[in-house]
Amino acid sequence: MEIIIRNAEIKDSESITELSNQLGYEAVNAEIQNRLKKILEHPDNCIYVATQNKKVVGWIHGFYSMRVESDFFVEIGGLVVSDNFRKNGIGKKLVDKVIEWADLKNCRKVRVRCNVIRTESHKFYEKIGFEINKEQKIFNKQLN
């Protein structure tokens, strides 16, 4: 199985939407397409897709994160591999591509946040060298 990792393009929005929905993030293509367009225009973000025979089977989003209190880092904002293609090394290839991008940004750390219920994801990240740093609660406030 030949997997090609490339930069995401606007035309990938439908596939990215389908994969996101597979993981439980309900979104419509128009919303994903709008977000994708804005993210692709921002130099402190990267989005890559994994393809097999030109079909998108996974995607990853990384972004450069700056904090006053700590060194800058790259954070993985999302990673999805199609149900039918998991456990074939595609997720690792996508993460490696973000790590490569982080090196270009002179970052020495890549971070990922993972929902506590996604135990398979926890095992995946630990297997490829990530270590648990802390657990935390996330608070949101909707603005008008």
Short mmCIF file of N, CA, C and O in Angstrom, two decimals, residues 14-90:
data_model
loop_
_atom_site.label_atom_id
_atom_site.label_comp_id
_atom_site.label_asym_id
_atom_site.label_seq_id
_atom_site.Cartn_x
_atom_site.Cartn_y
_atom_site.Cartn_z
N GLU A 14 -14.07 18.00 1.33
CA GLU A 14 -15.12 16.98 1.47
C GLU A 14 -14.58 15.72 2.15
O GLU A 14 -15.23 15.16 3.05
N SER A 15 -13.41 15.30 1.76
CA SER A 15 -12.79 14.12 2.40
C SER A 15 -12.47 14.39 3.86
O SER A 15 -12.67 13.52 4.72
N ILE A 16 -11.96 15.58 4.15
CA ILE A 16 -11.64 15.95 5.53
C ILE A 16 -12.92 15.98 6.36
O ILE A 16 -12.93 15.51 7.51
N THR A 17 -14.01 16.47 5.78
CA THR A 17 -15.30 16.48 6.48
C THR A 17 -15.75 15.06 6.80
O THR A 17 -16.15 14.76 7.93
N GLU A 18 -15.68 14.17 5.82
CA GLU A 18 -16.09 12.78 6.02
C GLU A 18 -15.27 12.12 7.12
O GLU A 18 -15.82 11.44 7.99
N LEU A 19 -13.97 12.32 7.10
CA LEU A 19 -13.11 11.72 8.11
C LEU A 19 -13.38 12.31 9.50
O LEU A 19 -13.39 11.58 10.49
N SER A 20 -13.61 13.61 9.56
CA SER A 20 -13.91 14.25 10.84
C SER A 20 -15.21 13.70 11.42
O SER A 20 -15.31 13.43 12.62
N ASN A 21 -16.20 13.52 10.56
CA ASN A 21 -17.48 12.97 11.01
C ASN A 21 -17.30 11.53 11.50
O ASN A 21 -17.96 11.13 12.46
N GLN A 22 -16.40 10.78 10.90
CA GLN A 22 -16.11 9.41 11.34
C GLN A 22 -15.68 9.39 12.79
O GLN A 22 -15.97 8.46 13.53
N LEU A 23 -14.96 10.44 13.19
CA LEU A 23 -14.44 10.50 14.55
C LEU A 23 -15.42 11.16 15.52
O LEU A 23 -15.15 11.29 16.69
N GLY A 24 -16.57 11.59 15.00
CA GLY A 24 -17.59 12.16 15.88
C GLY A 24 -17.67 13.67 15.90
O GLY A 24 -18.43 14.25 16.66
N TYR A 25 -16.88 14.34 15.07
CA TYR A 25 -16.95 15.80 14.98
C TYR A 25 -17.92 16.16 13.88
O TYR A 25 -17.57 16.15 12.71
N GLU A 26 -19.15 16.45 14.27
CA GLU A 26 -20.18 16.73 13.27
C GLU A 26 -19.94 18.10 12.63
O GLU A 26 -19.92 19.12 13.32
N ALA A 27 -19.74 18.08 11.35
CA ALA A 27 -19.53 19.32 10.60
C ALA A 27 -20.02 19.11 9.18
O ALA A 27 -20.10 17.98 8.71
N VAL A 28 -20.34 20.20 8.54
CA VAL A 28 -20.74 20.13 7.14
C VAL A 28 -19.57 20.64 6.29
O VAL A 28 -18.74 21.41 6.76
N ASN A 29 -19.55 20.21 5.04
CA ASN A 29 -18.44 20.53 4.16
C ASN A 29 -18.21 22.04 4.06
O ASN A 29 -17.06 22.49 4.06
N ALA A 30 -19.26 22.84 3.97
CA ALA A 30 -19.08 24.30 3.82
C ALA A 30 -18.31 24.88 5.01
O ALA A 30 -17.46 25.76 4.83
N GLU A 31 -18.59 24.38 6.21
CA GLU A 31 -17.87 24.87 7.40
C GLU A 31 -16.40 24.46 7.36
O GLU A 31 -15.52 25.27 7.62
N ILE A 32 -16.16 23.19 7.05
CA ILE A 32 -14.79 22.70 6.96
C ILE A 32 -14.03 23.44 5.87
O ILE A 32 -12.88 23.85 6.06
N GLN A 33 -14.66 23.64 4.73
CA GLN A 33 -14.02 24.33 3.61
C GLN A 33 -13.63 25.75 4.01
O GLN A 33 -12.52 26.20 3.71
N ASN A 34 -14.50 26.44 4.74
CA ASN A 34 -14.21 27.81 5.19
C ASN A 34 -13.04 27.81 6.18
O ASN A 34 -12.13 28.63 6.05
N ARG A 35 -13.07 26.90 7.13
CA ARG A 35 -11.96 26.82 8.10
C ARG A 35 -10.66 26.45 7.41
O ARG A 35 -9.61 27.03 7.69
N LEU A 36 -10.74 25.48 6.52
CA LEU A 36 -9.56 25.02 5.79
C LEU A 36 -8.92 26.17 5.02
O LEU A 36 -7.70 26.37 5.07
N LYS A 37 -9.74 26.95 4.36
CA LYS A 37 -9.24 28.10 3.59
C LYS A 37 -8.47 29.06 4.49
O LYS A 37 -7.36 29.47 4.17
N LYS A 38 -9.05 29.40 5.63
CA LYS A 38 -8.39 30.34 6.55
C LYS A 38 -7.10 29.77 7.13
O LYS A 38 -6.10 30.47 7.23
N ILE A 39 -7.14 28.50 7.49
CA ILE A 39 -5.95 27.87 8.07
C ILE A 39 -4.82 27.79 7.05
O ILE A 39 -3.66 28.06 7.36
N LEU A 40 -5.16 27.42 5.82
CA LEU A 40 -4.13 27.30 4.78
C LEU A 40 -3.46 28.63 4.46
O LEU A 40 -2.32 28.67 4.01
N GLU A 41 -4.17 29.73 4.70
CA GLU A 41 -3.61 31.06 4.46
C GLU A 41 -2.69 31.52 5.59
O GLU A 41 -1.96 32.48 5.43
N HIS A 42 -2.74 30.84 6.71
CA HIS A 42 -1.99 31.26 7.90
C HIS A 42 -0.66 30.51 7.97
O HIS A 42 -0.64 29.29 8.08
N PRO A 43 0.46 31.23 7.94
CA PRO A 43 1.78 30.56 7.89
C PRO A 43 2.16 29.79 9.15
O PRO A 43 3.09 28.99 9.11
N ASP A 44 1.46 30.01 10.25
CA ASP A 44 1.78 29.30 11.49
C ASP A 44 0.93 28.05 11.66
O ASP A 44 0.75 27.55 12.77
N ASN A 45 0.36 27.56 10.56
CA ASN A 45 -0.44 26.34 10.54
C ASN A 45 0.00 25.46 9.39
O ASN A 45 0.45 25.96 8.36
N CYS A 46 -0.17 24.16 9.57
CA CYS A 46 0.06 23.23 8.47
C CYS A 46 -1.06 22.19 8.50
O CYS A 46 -1.55 21.84 9.57
N ILE A 47 -1.47 21.77 7.33
CA ILE A 47 -2.43 20.67 7.22
C ILE A 47 -1.91 19.75 6.12
O ILE A 47 -1.62 20.19 5.01
N TYR A 48 -1.79 18.48 6.48
CA TYR A 48 -1.35 17.48 5.53
C TYR A 48 -2.43 16.40 5.39
O TYR A 48 -3.18 16.14 6.34
N VAL A 49 -2.49 15.80 4.22
CA VAL A 49 -3.37 14.67 4.00
C VAL A 49 -2.54 13.47 3.58
O VAL A 49 -1.48 13.61 2.96
N ALA A 50 -3.03 12.30 3.95
CA ALA A 50 -2.45 11.04 3.50
C ALA A 50 -3.37 10.50 2.42
O ALA A 50 -4.59 10.48 2.60
N THR A 51 -2.78 10.12 1.29
CA THR A 51 -3.60 9.61 0.19
C THR A 51 -3.11 8.23 -0.25
O THR A 51 -1.93 7.92 -0.17
N GLN A 52 -4.07 7.45 -0.70
CA GLN A 52 -3.76 6.19 -1.38
C GLN A 52 -4.55 6.21 -2.68
O GLN A 52 -5.77 6.42 -2.66
N ASN A 53 -3.86 6.03 -3.78
CA ASN A 53 -4.49 6.12 -5.10
C ASN A 53 -5.31 7.42 -5.25
O ASN A 53 -6.44 7.40 -5.72
N LYS A 54 -4.72 8.51 -4.76
CA LYS A 54 -5.31 9.86 -4.82
C LYS A 54 -6.55 10.05 -3.95
O LYS A 54 -7.17 11.09 -3.98
N LYS A 55 -6.91 9.05 -3.14
CA LYS A 55 -8.04 9.16 -2.23
C LYS A 55 -7.49 9.55 -0.85
O LYS A 55 -6.56 8.92 -0.34
N VAL A 56 -8.07 10.58 -0.23
CA VAL A 56 -7.64 11.01 1.09
C VAL A 56 -8.10 9.99 2.13
O VAL A 56 -9.29 9.69 2.23
N VAL A 57 -7.13 9.44 2.88
CA VAL A 57 -7.44 8.44 3.89
C VAL A 57 -7.06 8.91 5.29
O VAL A 57 -7.27 8.18 6.27
N GLY A 58 -6.53 10.14 5.40
CA GLY A 58 -6.18 10.69 6.70
C GLY A 58 -5.75 12.13 6.58
O GLY A 58 -5.42 12.60 5.49
N TRP A 59 -5.81 12.84 7.68
CA TRP A 59 -5.35 14.23 7.70
C TRP A 59 -4.83 14.58 9.09
O TRP A 59 -5.15 13.93 10.08
N ILE A 60 -3.98 15.62 9.12
CA ILE A 60 -3.44 16.15 10.37
C ILE A 60 -3.32 17.66 10.26
O ILE A 60 -3.03 18.19 9.18
N HIS A 61 -3.56 18.34 11.36
CA HIS A 61 -3.42 19.80 11.44
C HIS A 61 -2.44 20.10 12.56
O HIS A 61 -2.58 19.60 13.68
N GLY A 62 -1.43 20.90 12.27
CA GLY A 62 -0.48 21.36 13.27
C GLY A 62 -0.44 22.87 13.28
O GLY A 62 -0.68 23.51 12.26
N PHE A 63 -0.18 23.45 14.45
CA PHE A 63 -0.07 24.90 14.52
C PHE A 63 0.99 25.31 15.53
O PHE A 63 1.23 24.63 16.52
N TYR A 64 1.63 26.42 15.21
CA TYR A 64 2.69 27.00 16.03
C TYR A 64 2.02 27.70 17.19
O TYR A 64 1.13 28.53 17.00
N SER A 65 2.42 27.36 18.40
CA SER A 65 1.77 27.89 19.59
C SER A 65 2.78 28.65 20.45
O SER A 65 3.83 28.12 20.80
N MET A 66 2.43 29.88 20.78
CA MET A 66 3.32 30.72 21.58
C MET A 66 2.70 30.97 22.95
O MET A 66 1.51 31.23 23.06
N ARG A 67 3.52 30.85 23.97
CA ARG A 67 3.11 31.08 25.35
C ARG A 67 4.14 32.00 26.00
O ARG A 67 5.34 31.88 25.75
N VAL A 68 3.69 32.86 26.87
CA VAL A 68 4.60 33.74 27.59
C VAL A 68 5.44 32.94 28.57
O VAL A 68 6.65 33.15 28.70
N GLU A 69 4.82 31.97 29.24
CA GLU A 69 5.46 31.27 30.35
C GLU A 69 6.31 30.07 29.94
O GLU A 69 6.98 29.49 30.78
N SER A 70 6.28 29.68 28.67
CA SER A 70 7.05 28.50 28.28
C SER A 70 7.56 28.65 26.85
O SER A 70 7.13 29.52 26.11
N ASP A 71 8.48 27.75 26.50
CA ASP A 71 9.01 27.77 25.14
C ASP A 71 7.90 27.52 24.13
O ASP A 71 6.92 26.83 24.42
N PHE A 72 8.06 28.08 22.97
CA PHE A 72 7.09 27.88 21.90
C PHE A 72 7.10 26.41 21.47
O PHE A 72 8.10 25.72 21.63
N PHE A 73 6.01 25.95 20.92
CA PHE A 73 5.89 24.56 20.49
C PHE A 73 4.90 24.46 19.34
O PHE A 73 4.19 25.42 19.03
N VAL A 74 4.86 23.31 18.73
CA VAL A 74 3.86 23.01 17.72
C VAL A 74 2.86 22.06 18.35
O VAL A 74 3.25 21.09 19.02
N GLU A 75 1.59 22.36 18.16
CA GLU A 75 0.54 21.51 18.69
C GLU A 75 -0.22 20.84 17.55
O GLU A 75 -0.48 21.47 16.52
N ILE A 76 -0.52 19.58 17.74
CA ILE A 76 -1.37 18.88 16.79
C ILE A 76 -2.81 19.20 17.15
O ILE A 76 -3.27 18.87 18.25
N GLY A 77 -3.50 19.87 16.24
CA GLY A 77 -4.88 20.27 16.50
C GLY A 77 -5.88 19.19 16.14
O GLY A 77 -6.99 19.17 16.67
N GLY A 78 -5.51 18.29 15.26
CA GLY A 78 -6.40 17.21 14.87
C GLY A 78 -5.66 16.19 14.03
O GLY A 78 -4.74 16.54 13.29
N LEU A 79 -6.04 14.94 14.20
CA LEU A 79 -5.47 13.84 13.42
C LEU A 79 -6.56 12.79 13.25
O LEU A 79 -7.13 12.34 14.24
N VAL A 80 -6.86 12.45 12.02
CA VAL A 80 -7.85 11.41 11.74
C VAL A 80 -7.33 10.52 10.62
O VAL A 80 -6.85 11.03 9.60
N VAL A 81 -7.44 9.23 10.83
CA VAL A 81 -7.16 8.25 9.78
C VAL A 81 -8.44 7.44 9.60
O VAL A 81 -9.09 7.06 10.58
N SER A 82 -8.81 7.18 8.37
CA SER A 82 -10.02 6.44 8.05
C SER A 82 -10.07 5.10 8.79
O SER A 82 -9.04 4.42 8.94
N ASP A 83 -11.25 4.75 9.25
CA ASP A 83 -11.46 3.46 9.93
C ASP A 83 -10.82 2.31 9.17
O ASP A 83 -10.22 1.42 9.77
N ASN A 84 -10.94 2.31 7.86
CA ASN A 84 -10.46 1.21 7.03
C ASN A 84 -8.94 1.18 6.86
O ASN A 84 -8.41 0.22 6.28
N PHE A 85 -8.25 2.23 7.32
CA PHE A 85 -6.80 2.32 7.09
C PHE A 85 -5.99 2.43 8.38
O PHE A 85 -4.78 2.59 8.32
N ARG A 86 -6.65 2.34 9.52
CA ARG A 86 -5.93 2.46 10.79
C ARG A 86 -5.03 1.26 11.01
O ARG A 86 -5.24 0.19 10.45
N LYS A 87 -4.01 1.49 11.84
CA LYS A 87 -3.02 0.46 12.22
C LYS A 87 -2.15 0.02 11.03
O LYS A 87 -1.69 -1.11 10.97
N ASN A 88 -1.95 0.96 10.09
CA ASN A 88 -1.07 0.71 8.94
C ASN A 88 0.09 1.70 8.89
O ASN A 88 0.75 1.81 7.86
N GLY A 89 0.31 2.45 9.97
CA GLY A 89 1.42 3.40 10.01
C GLY A 89 1.12 4.77 9.43
O GLY A 89 2.00 5.63 9.38
N ILE A 90 -0.12 4.99 9.00
CA ILE A 90 -0.46 6.27 8.37
C ILE A 90 -0.45 7.40 9.38
O ILE A 90 0.07 8.49 9.12
#
